[in-house]
Coordinates of C-alpha atoms in Angstrom, one line a residue:
M1376 CA 43.4 15.4 11.6
R1377 CA 40.2 17.5 11.8
V1378 CA 36.9 16.2 10.4
L1379 CA 33.8 18.3 9.8
V1380 CA 30.4 16.5 10.4
I1381 CA 27.3 18.1 9.0
Q1382 CA 23.9 17.7 10.5
T1383 CA 21.9 17.2 7.3
W1384 CA 18.6 16.1 9.0
D1385 CA 17.9 15.0 12.6
L1386 CA 20.1 14.8 15.8
H1387 CA 20.1 11.0 16.0
A1388 CA 21.6 10.9 12.4
F1389 CA 24.3 13.4 13.3
S1390 CA 25.3 11.5 16.4
H1391 CA 25.6 8.4 14.4
A1392 CA 27.7 10.2 11.8
V1393 CA 30.1 11.3 14.6
Q1394 CA 30.4 7.7 15.9
V1395 CA 31.2 6.4 12.4
V1396 CA 33.9 9.1 11.9
R1397 CA 35.5 8.3 15.2
R1398 CA 35.6 4.6 14.4
R1399 CA 37.2 5.4 11.1
W1400 CA 39.7 7.8 12.4
P1401 CA 40.1 7.3 16.1
L1402 CA 42.6 10.1 16.7
C1403 CA 40.7 12.7 14.7
Q1404 CA 39.2 16.0 16.2
V1405 CA 35.6 16.4 15.4
V1406 CA 33.8 19.8 14.7
G1407 CA 30.3 20.1 13.8
L1408 CA 27.8 22.1 11.6
V1409 CA 24.5 21.8 13.3
D1410 CA 20.9 23.2 13.0
E1411 CA 20.4 26.0 15.5
R1412 CA 17.2 24.4 16.7
T1413 CA 19.1 21.4 18.0
A1414 CA 22.3 23.2 19.1
K1415 CA 21.6 22.9 22.7
Q1416 CA 20.8 19.2 22.6
V1417 CA 24.1 18.7 20.7
A1418 CA 26.0 20.5 23.4
V1419 CA 24.4 18.2 26.0
Q1420 CA 24.8 15.0 24.3
L1421 CA 28.1 15.7 22.5
G1422 CA 29.9 18.3 24.7
D1423 CA 33.3 17.4 23.3
V1424 CA 32.2 18.5 19.7
R1425 CA 32.7 22.2 19.0
C1426 CA 29.9 23.3 16.7
M1427 CA 28.9 26.2 14.3
T1428 CA 25.2 26.6 13.7
F1429 CA 23.0 27.3 10.6
T1430 CA 19.5 28.4 10.1
R1431 CA 16.7 26.9 8.0
D1432 CA 13.9 28.6 6.1
E1433 CA 10.2 27.8 6.6
E1434 CA 10.4 24.9 4.2
G1435 CA 13.4 23.3 6.1
R1436 CA 16.1 24.3 3.5
P1437 CA 19.4 25.3 5.1
S1438 CA 20.7 28.8 4.8
L1439 CA 24.5 28.6 4.5
S1440 CA 25.7 32.2 5.0
S1441 CA 29.1 33.6 4.2
Q1442 CA 29.9 33.5 7.9
V1443 CA 29.4 29.7 8.1
I1444 CA 31.7 29.2 5.1
R1445 CA 34.4 31.4 6.4
W1446 CA 34.2 29.5 9.7
I1447 CA 34.7 26.2 7.9
L1448 CA 37.6 27.7 6.0
D1449 CA 39.2 28.9 9.2
E1450 CA 39.0 25.5 10.8
Q1451 CA 41.1 24.0 8.0
V1452 CA 39.4 20.6 8.2
D1453 CA 40.9 17.7 6.3
A1454 CA 37.6 15.7 5.8
C1455 CA 33.9 16.2 5.8
A1456 CA 31.2 13.7 6.7
M1457 CA 27.5 13.8 6.2
I1458 CA 24.7 11.3 6.5
F1459 CA 21.5 11.3 4.3
D1460 CA 18.0 9.9 5.0
D1461 CA 17.7 8.5 1.6
R1462 CA 20.1 6.3 -0.4
Y1463 CA 21.7 8.9 -2.6
G1464 CA 21.0 12.2 -0.8
V1465 CA 19.1 13.7 -3.7
R1466 CA 17.6 16.5 -1.8
Y1467 CA 20.8 17.9 -0.2
W1468 CA 22.3 20.0 -2.9
R1469 CA 23.4 22.9 -0.5
F1470 CA 25.1 20.6 1.9
R1471 CA 26.8 18.8 -0.9
T1472 CA 28.4 22.0 -2.2
I1473 CA 30.2 22.7 1.1
P1474 CA 33.2 20.5 0.4
V1475 CA 33.5 21.9 -3.1
R1476 CA 33.4 25.6 -1.9
C1477 CA 35.7 25.0 1.0
G1478 CA 38.2 22.8 -0.9
I1479 CA 37.9 19.8 1.6
A1480 CA 40.0 17.0 0.2
T1481 CA 38.0 14.0 1.5
V1482 CA 34.2 13.5 1.8
L1483 CA 32.7 10.6 3.8
H1484 CA 29.2 9.8 2.6
I1485 CA 27.2 7.7 5.2
N1486 CA 23.8 6.4 4.2
K1487 CA 21.0 5.7 6.5
D1488 CA 22.0 2.0 6.8
G1489 CA 25.3 3.1 8.3
R1490 CA 27.4 2.3 5.2
A1491 CA 30.3 4.8 4.7
D1492 CA 31.9 5.6 1.2
S1493 CA 34.9 7.9 0.8
Y1494 CA 35.1 10.4 -2.2
G1495 CA 37.8 12.9 -3.5
V1496 CA 36.7 16.4 -4.4
A1497 CA 36.4 15.6 -8.1
S1498 CA 34.4 12.4 -7.8
W1499 CA 32.2 14.0 -5.1
T1500 CA 31.4 16.8 -7.4
V1501 CA 30.4 14.3 -10.3
V1502 CA 28.4 12.2 -7.9
S1503 CA 26.5 15.2 -6.3
G1504 CA 25.7 16.6 -9.8
M1505 CA 24.1 13.1 -10.8
A1506 CA 22.4 12.7 -7.6
C1507 CA 20.7 16.1 -7.5
T1508 CA 19.7 16.3 -11.3
V1509 CA 19.2 12.9 -13.0
L1510 CA 18.2 11.0 -9.7
R1511 CA 16.2 13.9 -8.4
L1512 CA 14.3 14.6 -11.7
P1513 CA 11.8 11.8 -11.3
G1514 CA 10.9 12.9 -7.7
I1515 CA 10.3 16.4 -9.1
L1516 CA 8.3 15.4 -12.2
M1517 CA 6.2 12.4 -10.8
P1518 CA 3.5 12.8 -8.3
V1519 CA 3.9 11.2 -5.0
A1520 CA 1.3 8.5 -5.4
A1521 CA 2.9 7.6 -8.8
R1522 CA 6.4 7.3 -7.2
E1523 CA 5.0 5.2 -4.4
R1524 CA 3.2 2.8 -6.9
L1525 CA 6.3 2.5 -9.1
A1526 CA 8.4 1.7 -5.9
R1527 CA 5.8 -1.1 -5.1
I1528 CA 6.1 -2.5 -8.6
W1529 CA 9.8 -2.4 -8.5
D1530 CA 9.8 -4.1 -5.2
G1531 CA 7.5 -6.8 -6.4
V1532 CA 9.7 -7.4 -9.5
L1533 CA 12.9 -7.8 -7.3
L1534 CA 11.0 -10.2 -4.9
V1535 CA 10.0 -12.3 -7.8
A1536 CA 13.6 -12.3 -9.3
L1537 CA 15.0 -13.2 -6.0
A1538 CA 12.6 -16.2 -5.5
L1539 CA 13.5 -17.5 -9.1
L1540 CA 17.2 -17.2 -8.2
A1541 CA 16.6 -18.9 -4.9
V1542 CA 14.8 -21.8 -6.7
G1543 CA 17.7 -22.1 -9.1
V1544 CA 20.4 -22.1 -6.4
R1545 CA 18.5 -24.6 -4.3
S1546 CA 18.0 -27.0 -7.3
L1547 CA 21.7 -26.8 -8.0
R1548 CA 22.6 -27.7 -4.5
R1549 CA 20.2 -30.6 -4.5
L1550 CA 21.9 -31.9 -7.7
G1551 CA 25.2 -31.5 -6.0
V1552 CA 26.5 -28.9 -8.5
A1553 CA 26.8 -26.2 -6.0
R1554 CA 27.8 -26.7 -2.3
G1555 CA 27.4 -24.3 0.5
R1556 CA 30.1 -23.4 2.9
K1557 CA 30.0 -25.3 6.0
M1558 CA 30.5 -23.6 9.5
Q1559 CA 33.1 -25.2 11.7
R1560 CA 31.4 -26.5 14.8
D1561 CA 32.7 -27.3 18.3
R1562 CA 31.6 -30.9 18.3
E1563 CA 32.0 -31.3 22.1
N1564 CA 29.7 -28.4 22.9
Y1565 CA 27.6 -28.7 19.9
R1566 CA 23.8 -28.0 19.9
P1567 CA 21.5 -28.0 16.9
Y1568 CA 21.1 -24.4 15.7
L1569 CA 17.5 -23.2 15.0
V1570 CA 16.6 -19.7 13.7
V1571 CA 13.0 -18.5 13.6
F1572 CA 12.4 -15.3 11.6
I1573 CA 9.2 -13.3 12.6
P1574 CA 8.7 -9.7 11.4
Q1575 CA 7.7 -8.4 14.7
L1576 CA 7.0 -9.6 18.3
G1577 CA 4.0 -7.4 19.0
L1578 CA 0.7 -8.3 20.5
G1579 CA -0.9 -11.3 18.8
G1580 CA -1.7 -15.0 19.1
A1581 CA 1.1 -16.1 16.7
Q1582 CA 3.8 -14.2 18.8
K1583 CA 2.3 -15.8 22.0
A1584 CA 2.4 -19.2 20.3
L1585 CA 6.1 -18.6 19.4
G1586 CA 6.8 -17.7 23.0
N1587 CA 5.2 -20.8 24.2
L1588 CA 7.2 -22.9 21.7
V1589 CA 10.6 -21.6 22.6
R1590 CA 10.0 -21.8 26.3
N1591 CA 9.5 -25.6 25.8
I1592 CA 12.7 -26.2 23.8
P1593 CA 15.5 -26.9 26.3
V1594 CA 18.3 -24.4 25.9
E1595 CA 20.9 -26.9 27.1
A1596 CA 20.1 -29.1 24.2
Y1597 CA 19.2 -26.7 21.4
R1598 CA 20.5 -23.3 20.3
V1599 CA 17.5 -21.3 19.4
E1600 CA 17.5 -17.7 18.1
I1601 CA 14.6 -15.4 17.2
W1602 CA 15.4 -13.0 14.3
T1603 CA 13.1 -10.0 13.9
L1604 CA 12.9 -6.5 12.7
K1605 CA 13.6 -3.5 15.0
V1606 CA 10.1 -1.9 15.3
S1607 CA 8.3 -0.3 18.2
G1608 CA 5.8 -2.3 20.3
N1609 CA 7.6 -5.7 20.4
F1610 CA 5.3 -6.8 23.2
F1611 CA 6.5 -10.3 23.6
E1612 CA 10.3 -9.6 23.6
D1613 CA 10.5 -10.2 27.3
L1614 CA 8.7 -13.5 27.0
V1615 CA 11.1 -14.7 24.4
R1616 CA 14.2 -13.5 26.3
S1617 CA 13.0 -15.3 29.5
A1618 CA 13.2 -18.6 27.6
G1619 CA 16.9 -18.0 27.1
C1620 CA 16.6 -17.2 23.4
K1621 CA 18.8 -14.6 21.8
I1622 CA 17.0 -11.9 19.7
R1623 CA 18.8 -10.7 16.6
Y1624 CA 17.6 -7.6 14.7
V1625 CA 17.7 -7.8 10.9
D1626 CA 18.0 -4.7 8.8
G1627 CA 14.7 -3.7 7.0
A1628 CA 11.3 -2.2 7.8
L1629 CA 7.7 -3.4 7.7
E1630 CA 6.9 -0.4 5.4
G1631 CA 9.3 -1.9 2.7
P1632 CA 11.1 -2.2 0.4
F1633 CA 10.7 -6.0 1.2
W1634 CA 13.6 -7.1 -1.0
K1635 CA 16.0 -5.4 1.4
I1636 CA 14.7 -7.8 4.2
I1637 CA 15.5 -10.7 2.0
V1638 CA 19.0 -9.4 1.3
S1639 CA 19.8 -8.6 4.9
L1640 CA 18.4 -12.0 6.0
T1641 CA 20.5 -13.8 3.4
R1642 CA 23.6 -12.0 4.6
E1643 CA 23.0 -12.9 8.2
L1644 CA 22.3 -16.6 7.4
M1645 CA 25.4 -16.9 5.3
N1646 CA 27.4 -15.6 8.3
E1647 CA 25.7 -17.8 11.0
R1648 CA 24.9 -20.9 9.1
P1649 CA 22.1 -22.4 11.1
E1650 CA 20.9 -26.1 10.4
C1651 CA 17.3 -25.0 10.3
L1652 CA 15.4 -21.8 9.4
V1653 CA 11.7 -21.2 10.2
G1654 CA 9.6 -18.3 8.8
W1655 CA 6.8 -17.4 11.2
L1656 CA 3.7 -15.4 10.0
P1657 CA 2.5 -15.1 6.4
W1658 CA 4.9 -12.9 4.3
A1659 CA 7.8 -13.8 6.6
T1660 CA 7.4 -17.5 5.5
V1661 CA 8.2 -16.7 1.9
F1662 CA 11.0 -14.1 2.7
S1663 CA 12.7 -16.9 4.9
A1664 CA 12.2 -19.5 2.2
V1665 CA 13.8 -17.3 -0.5
A1666 CA 16.7 -16.2 1.9
G1667 CA 17.2 -19.8 3.1
G1668 CA 17.4 -20.9 -0.5
L1669 CA 20.0 -18.3 -1.4
A1670 CA 22.1 -18.9 1.7
G1671 CA 22.1 -22.7 1.4
V1672 CA 20.4 -23.4 4.8
P1673 CA 20.2 -27.2 5.1
R1674 CA 16.5 -27.3 6.2
V1675 CA 13.9 -24.6 5.6
L1676 CA 10.4 -24.5 7.1
A1677 CA 7.4 -22.2 6.8
S1678 CA 5.0 -22.0 9.8
L1679 CA 1.6 -20.6 8.8
H1680 CA -0.5 -18.9 11.6
S1681 CA -3.4 -17.4 9.6
E1682 CA -5.4 -18.5 6.7
S1683 CA -4.3 -17.6 3.1
P1684 CA -4.1 -13.9 2.1
D1685 CA -7.5 -14.0 0.2
H1686 CA -9.3 -14.6 3.7
L1687 CA -7.7 -11.5 5.3
C1688 CA -9.3 -8.0 5.3
L1689 CA -6.3 -6.4 3.7
P1690 CA -5.3 -5.8 0.0
V1691 CA -3.0 -8.6 -1.4
P1692 CA 0.1 -7.6 -3.2
A1693 CA 0.4 -9.0 -6.7
W1694 CA 3.6 -10.9 -5.9
Q1695 CA 2.2 -12.7 -2.8
R1696 CA 0.5 -15.7 -4.7
F1697 CA 3.5 -16.4 -6.7
L1698 CA 5.9 -16.3 -3.7
D1699 CA 3.4 -18.6 -1.6
W1700 CA 3.5 -21.0 -4.6
S1701 CA 7.2 -20.9 -4.7
M1702 CA 7.3 -22.4 -1.1
R1703 CA 6.8 -25.8 -2.6
F1704 CA 10.3 -25.6 -4.1
L1705 CA 12.0 -23.5 -1.3
T1706 CA 10.9 -25.3 1.9
D1707 CA 11.3 -28.8 3.1
R1708 CA 8.0 -28.7 5.0
V1709 CA 5.2 -26.1 5.5
I1710 CA 3.7 -26.4 9.0
A1711 CA 0.1 -25.0 9.5
C1712 CA -1.4 -24.3 12.9
S1713 CA -4.7 -25.8 12.0
N1714 CA -6.3 -27.9 9.4
A1715 CA -8.4 -25.0 8.2
C1716 CA -5.2 -23.1 7.7
R1717 CA -3.7 -26.0 6.0
Q1718 CA -6.5 -26.4 3.5
S1719 CA -6.7 -22.7 2.7
Y1720 CA -3.0 -22.6 1.6
I1721 CA -3.5 -25.8 -0.5
R1722 CA -6.2 -24.0 -2.4
W1723 CA -4.5 -20.6 -2.5
A1724 CA -0.9 -21.6 -3.4
H1725 CA -1.6 -25.1 -4.9
L1726 CA 0.8 -26.7 -2.5
P1727 CA 1.0 -30.5 -2.5
H1728 CA -1.0 -32.1 0.4
D1729 CA 2.0 -34.1 1.5
H1730 CA 4.1 -31.0 1.7
L1731 CA 2.1 -29.6 4.6
A1732 CA 1.6 -30.8 8.1
T1733 CA -0.6 -29.6 11.0
V1734 CA 1.0 -28.7 14.4
Y1735 CA -1.5 -27.1 16.7
N1736 CA -0.5 -24.3 18.9
G1737 CA -0.1 -25.1 22.6
I1738 CA -0.1 -23.5 26.1
N1739 CA 1.9 -23.9 29.2
E1740 CA 0.0 -25.6 31.9
E1741 CA 1.7 -23.6 34.7
E1742 CA 0.2 -20.3 33.3
V1743 CA -3.4 -21.5 33.4
Q1744 CA -4.2 -22.2 37.0
R1745 CA -7.7 -21.5 37.8
P1746 CA -8.0 -18.9 40.7
S1747 CA -10.5 -19.2 43.5
V1748 CA -13.9 -17.5 43.5
E1749 CA -12.5 -15.0 46.1
K1750 CA -9.4 -14.3 43.8
V1751 CA -11.8 -13.8 40.8
Q1752 CA -13.9 -11.2 42.9
A1753 CA -10.8 -9.5 43.9
I1754 CA -9.6 -9.2 40.4
R1755 CA -12.9 -7.7 39.4
R1756 CA -12.8 -5.2 42.2
D1757 CA -9.3 -4.2 41.2
L1758 CA -10.6 -3.5 37.7
G1759 CA -13.4 -1.5 39.1
H1760 CA -16.3 -3.7 37.9
Q1761 CA -19.2 -4.7 40.3
R1762 CA -21.6 -6.0 37.7
R1763 CA -22.8 -9.5 38.2
Y1764 CA -21.6 -10.7 34.8
V1765 CA -18.2 -9.9 33.1
V1766 CA -17.6 -11.0 29.6
G1767 CA -14.6 -10.1 27.4
I1768 CA -12.7 -10.3 24.1
I1769 CA -9.0 -10.2 23.8
G1770 CA -7.0 -9.6 20.6
R1771 CA -5.8 -6.9 18.4
L1772 CA -8.2 -4.1 17.5
S1773 CA -8.0 -4.6 13.8
P1774 CA -10.6 -5.3 11.0
E1775 CA -10.2 -9.1 10.9
K1776 CA -11.1 -9.3 14.6
D1777 CA -14.6 -7.7 13.8
H1778 CA -15.0 -6.0 17.2
P1779 CA -18.2 -4.2 15.9
T1780 CA -20.0 -7.5 15.8
F1781 CA -18.9 -7.9 19.5
L1782 CA -20.4 -4.7 20.4
R1783 CA -23.7 -5.3 18.5
A1784 CA -23.9 -8.6 20.3
L1785 CA -23.3 -7.1 23.6
K1786 CA -26.0 -4.5 23.1
L1787 CA -28.6 -7.2 22.2
A1788 CA -27.6 -9.3 25.1
R1789 CA -27.9 -6.4 27.6
D1790 CA -31.4 -5.7 26.5
R1791 CA -32.3 -9.1 28.0
V1792 CA -29.6 -9.4 30.8
P1793 CA -28.7 -5.8 31.8
D1794 CA -26.2 -6.7 34.5
I1795 CA -23.3 -7.3 32.0
H1796 CA -20.0 -5.5 31.8
A1797 CA -17.6 -6.1 29.0
L1798 CA -13.7 -5.9 28.9
V1799 CA -11.8 -5.3 25.6
V1800 CA -8.1 -6.2 25.9
G1801 CA -5.8 -5.3 23.1
E1802 CA -4.5 -2.4 21.0
G1803 CA -4.4 -1.6 17.3
N1804 CA -5.3 1.0 14.6
D1805 CA -9.1 0.6 15.2
A1806 CA -9.0 1.7 18.9
E1807 CA -10.5 5.2 18.5
V1808 CA -13.0 4.0 16.0
L1809 CA -14.3 1.3 18.4
R1810 CA -14.4 3.7 21.3
G1811 CA -16.5 6.0 19.2
L1812 CA -18.8 3.2 18.1
A1813 CA -19.3 2.0 21.7
E1814 CA -20.3 5.7 22.6
K1815 CA -22.6 5.8 19.6
M1816 CA -24.3 2.6 20.7
H1817 CA -24.8 3.9 24.3
L1818 CA -22.4 1.3 25.6
K1819 CA -19.8 3.7 27.0
D1820 CA -20.6 2.7 30.7
A1821 CA -20.9 -1.0 29.8
V1822 CA -17.5 -1.5 28.0
T1823 CA -14.0 -0.8 29.3
F1824 CA -11.1 -0.6 26.8
L1825 CA -8.1 -1.9 28.7
G1826 CA -5.4 -1.7 25.9
A1827 CA -2.5 -4.2 25.8
R1828 CA -2.1 -5.9 29.1
T1829 CA 0.7 -8.1 30.5
D1830 CA -1.9 -9.7 32.9
A1831 CA -4.2 -10.7 30.1
L1832 CA -4.6 -14.3 31.7
T1833 CA -5.5 -12.9 35.0
I1834 CA -8.1 -10.8 33.5
M1835 CA -9.4 -13.8 31.4
A1836 CA -9.7 -15.9 34.6
S1837 CA -12.2 -13.3 36.0
L1838 CA -14.6 -13.5 32.9
D1839 CA -17.8 -15.6 33.0
V1840 CA -17.6 -15.9 29.1
L1841 CA -14.9 -15.2 26.5
L1842 CA -16.0 -14.1 23.1
L1843 CA -14.0 -14.1 19.8
T1844 CA -15.8 -12.6 16.8
S1845 CA -13.1 -12.9 14.1
L1846 CA -13.5 -13.0 10.3
S1847 CA -10.3 -15.0 9.9
E1848 CA -8.1 -17.1 12.2
G1849 CA -5.3 -19.5 12.2
F1850 CA -5.7 -21.4 15.5
P1851 CA -6.5 -18.9 18.3
V1852 CA -4.3 -19.4 21.4
V1853 CA -6.7 -17.2 23.3
L1854 CA -9.5 -19.8 23.1
L1855 CA -7.1 -22.5 24.4
E1856 CA -6.1 -20.2 27.3
A1857 CA -9.7 -19.4 28.2
Q1858 CA -10.8 -23.0 28.2
A1859 CA -7.9 -24.1 30.3
L1860 CA -9.0 -21.5 32.9
C1861 CA -12.5 -23.0 32.9
V1862 CA -14.0 -20.1 31.0
P1863 CA -16.6 -21.1 28.5
V1864 CA -16.1 -19.5 25.0
I1865 CA -18.3 -18.3 22.1
T1866 CA -16.4 -18.0 18.8
T1867 CA -17.2 -17.4 15.2
D1868 CA -16.5 -20.2 12.7
A1869 CA -13.4 -18.5 11.4
G1870 CA -10.3 -20.5 10.1
G1871 CA -9.2 -23.0 12.9
A1872 CA -11.3 -21.6 15.7
G1873 CA -13.8 -24.4 15.3
E1874 CA -10.9 -26.9 15.9
A1875 CA -10.0 -25.3 19.1
I1876 CA -13.4 -26.1 20.8
L1877 CA -16.1 -28.8 21.0
E1878 CA -19.3 -27.3 19.9
G1879 CA -21.9 -27.6 22.8
E1880 CA -19.3 -29.2 25.2
T1881 CA -16.7 -26.5 25.8
G1882 CA -18.2 -23.6 24.1
Y1883 CA -20.3 -22.5 21.1
L1884 CA -19.6 -22.0 17.4
V1885 CA -21.5 -19.5 15.5
A1886 CA -21.4 -17.9 12.0
C1887 CA -19.2 -14.9 11.3
R1888 CA -20.9 -11.5 11.7
D1889 CA -24.0 -13.1 13.3
S1890 CA -24.4 -10.8 16.3
E1891 CA -27.9 -12.1 17.0
A1892 CA -26.7 -15.8 17.4
I1893 CA -23.8 -14.6 19.6
A1894 CA -26.2 -12.7 21.8
D1895 CA -28.5 -15.7 22.0
R1896 CA -25.6 -18.1 23.1
L1897 CA -24.2 -15.4 25.6
V1898 CA -27.7 -15.0 27.3
A1899 CA -28.1 -18.8 27.5
L1900 CA -24.6 -19.2 29.2
L1901 CA -25.2 -16.3 31.5
D1902 CA -28.6 -17.7 32.6
D1903 CA -27.2 -21.1 33.5
D1904 CA -24.4 -21.2 36.1
L1905 CA -24.3 -24.9 36.0
L1906 CA -23.8 -25.0 32.2
R1907 CA -21.0 -22.5 32.5
R1908 CA -19.2 -24.6 35.1
R1909 CA -19.7 -27.9 33.2
M1910 CA -18.3 -26.4 29.8
G1911 CA -15.4 -24.8 31.7
Q1912 CA -14.4 -28.1 33.3
R1913 CA -14.6 -30.0 30.0
G1914 CA -12.7 -27.4 28.2
R1915 CA -9.8 -27.5 30.7
L1916 CA -9.6 -31.3 30.4
R1917 CA -9.6 -31.3 26.6
V1918 CA -7.0 -28.5 26.3
L1919 CA -4.5 -30.0 28.8
N1920 CA -4.8 -33.3 27.0
L1921 CA -4.5 -32.2 23.4
F1922 CA -2.9 -28.7 23.2
T1923 CA 0.1 -28.4 25.5
A1924 CA 3.2 -26.3 24.5
G1925 CA 5.4 -29.4 25.2
A1926 CA 3.5 -31.5 22.7
M1927 CA 3.7 -28.5 20.2
A1928 CA 7.5 -28.2 20.8
D1929 CA 8.1 -32.0 20.1
R1930 CA 6.1 -32.1 17.0
F1931 CA 7.9 -29.0 15.8
L1932 CA 11.4 -30.3 16.4
E1933 CA 10.6 -33.5 14.5
H1934 CA 9.7 -31.5 11.5
C1935 CA 13.0 -29.5 11.9
G1936 CA 14.8 -32.7 11.7
F1937 CA 16.0 -32.7 15.3
A1938 CA 15.5 -35.4 17.9
T1939 CA 12.7 -34.5 20.4
P1940 CA 13.8 -34.3 24.1
R1941 CA 10.7 -36.0 25.5
S1942 CA 7.8 -38.2 24.4
V1943 CA 4.8 -36.5 23.0
S1944 CA 2.2 -36.3 25.7
V1945 CA -0.7 -36.3 23.2
P1946 CA -1.7 -39.9 22.1
E1947 CA -0.1 -40.7 18.8
A1948 CA -3.4 -41.9 17.3
S1949 CA -5.0 -38.5 18.1
L1950 CA -2.0 -36.6 16.6
E1951 CA -1.9 -38.7 13.4
A1952 CA -5.6 -38.2 12.9
R1953 CA -5.5 -34.5 13.5
S1954 CA -2.5 -34.0 11.1
H1955 CA -4.6 -35.5 8.4
G1956 CA -7.7 -33.5 9.0
E1957 CA -9.6 -36.2 11.1
R1958 CA -10.8 -36.1 14.6
P1959 CA -10.7 -38.7 17.2
S1960 CA -14.1 -40.1 18.2
R1961 CA -15.9 -38.7 21.3
H1962 CA -15.4 -42.1 23.0
Q1963 CA -11.5 -41.8 22.3
R1964 CA -11.4 -38.2 23.5
E1965 CA -13.2 -39.0 26.8
A1966 CA -10.9 -42.1 27.4
H1967 CA -7.8 -39.8 26.9
M1968 CA -9.3 -37.3 29.3
K1969 CA -10.0 -39.8 32.0
Q1970 CA -6.6 -41.5 31.7
R1971 CA -4.9 -38.0 32.0
S1972 CA -7.0 -36.9 35.0
G1973 CA -6.9 -40.2 36.8
W1974 CA -10.5 -41.1 36.7

């Protein structure tokens, strides 16, 4: 059997089509029709595939000469395979005519998701005519902006429909009308199965918190998997893998359509049948809730790591509020990383108070060992900074982090304390804009943009002060890490940032966008070495008593319905008070600190 594979778009797709053909017909001989621009690459990567080339015009349309058609006829192929970069191949009329013109009996159509459908010549002619006329017509008549808007509206409609269907299915299961298929377990080697779905493992505090969580769940007692989308820049993948967690990639894209993510997630859940599903990060929480309801997952949780969407510096889709509201029916518990985050979702989505619980993010103690003075000086020399004071900000370079306020505060502080250098650690879409702003403010020699760094904790330990100027936050892990490294912090009163510090004792809390107040606090700290040391020591004691990753994991497993492997290290009175929005008294906090430190 001889099969013709046509390169309709890029080389990667052509290689994938060849693989699909060989899996379908293992003994077939493959010949190819490829773009002359990539013919050499095809010869290198697929040397056993004999190919004929075609040309493209300036607009990228293929030119199928009579010589190409004659070559195909001479090859006497039995089947033809082609892959399209859209669902129906509405822009590939010239390629679609090849099987008809050459009388090829079987056509294998492969879509961009890898699904292969087989057609005869007659059915292929009808399908091609429909795809390239009826389905192509809206793309020709409608402007691009209108098509994109229509696609977003259709995506929102399908999301709402899937959510309503999930509510109905979950209600029927609760009433005992519908029952899910149970997965057969090996009771001797059984471990509770927990799945966490997070859209991407890129740079961010929520991703670092997830890494800290899974590293404190013993792999011998629990089976934990992280499900995510295949995107570039998954910064924390190695951290998750080092914890012994398997990473599974779910079909779908961050650019949408989002309903496809829910369908793919539902399909995976029905195959795997975990006992508990957790959605991590804002819209992933509702997608997981809908997929968990459709798949019949016994326990579904949503883990919130930011304030409600109306606090973010981004446009809110029309469907977002309805889907957040539906979490009251589709989840067993909603876990917020701070009381501020918890209260914002109660207001935004009208969730019942008793449906939400607060579980603070935690850090691993072994990661936050304070280096010696000599080590700090060595770190600064390695970074090339010889100024007396070094301050920094660590986080994504995105609007909600408000780096312009950091730069304005730095300029004001340098007018009073000139011997300051600032480090900006992180990457994001605003990187070039912020570099240009620093140069415009004459801070080019006073600020170093380090990008995303795997040694961020080492850099943090070398700082005299850490600043955070966010407009919206969940519960910043970076504030915990800095305090645990004895670095005093200055943060804006955004979300749960105020719950991560003790005002005047471990750092300072200022209003958002108040660069003058930030500069005043920064100068006060830099002018008083004793104050910085005292704040650093108090911060470390507080964080190691209240915000450890072990305590976070124990509390999380309890909400998942699993037994915890160890006792919670945080005093129960403090935990109970914090989960209801209260704080222990200063006397209670100091007693806990002294007990922990052995005073």
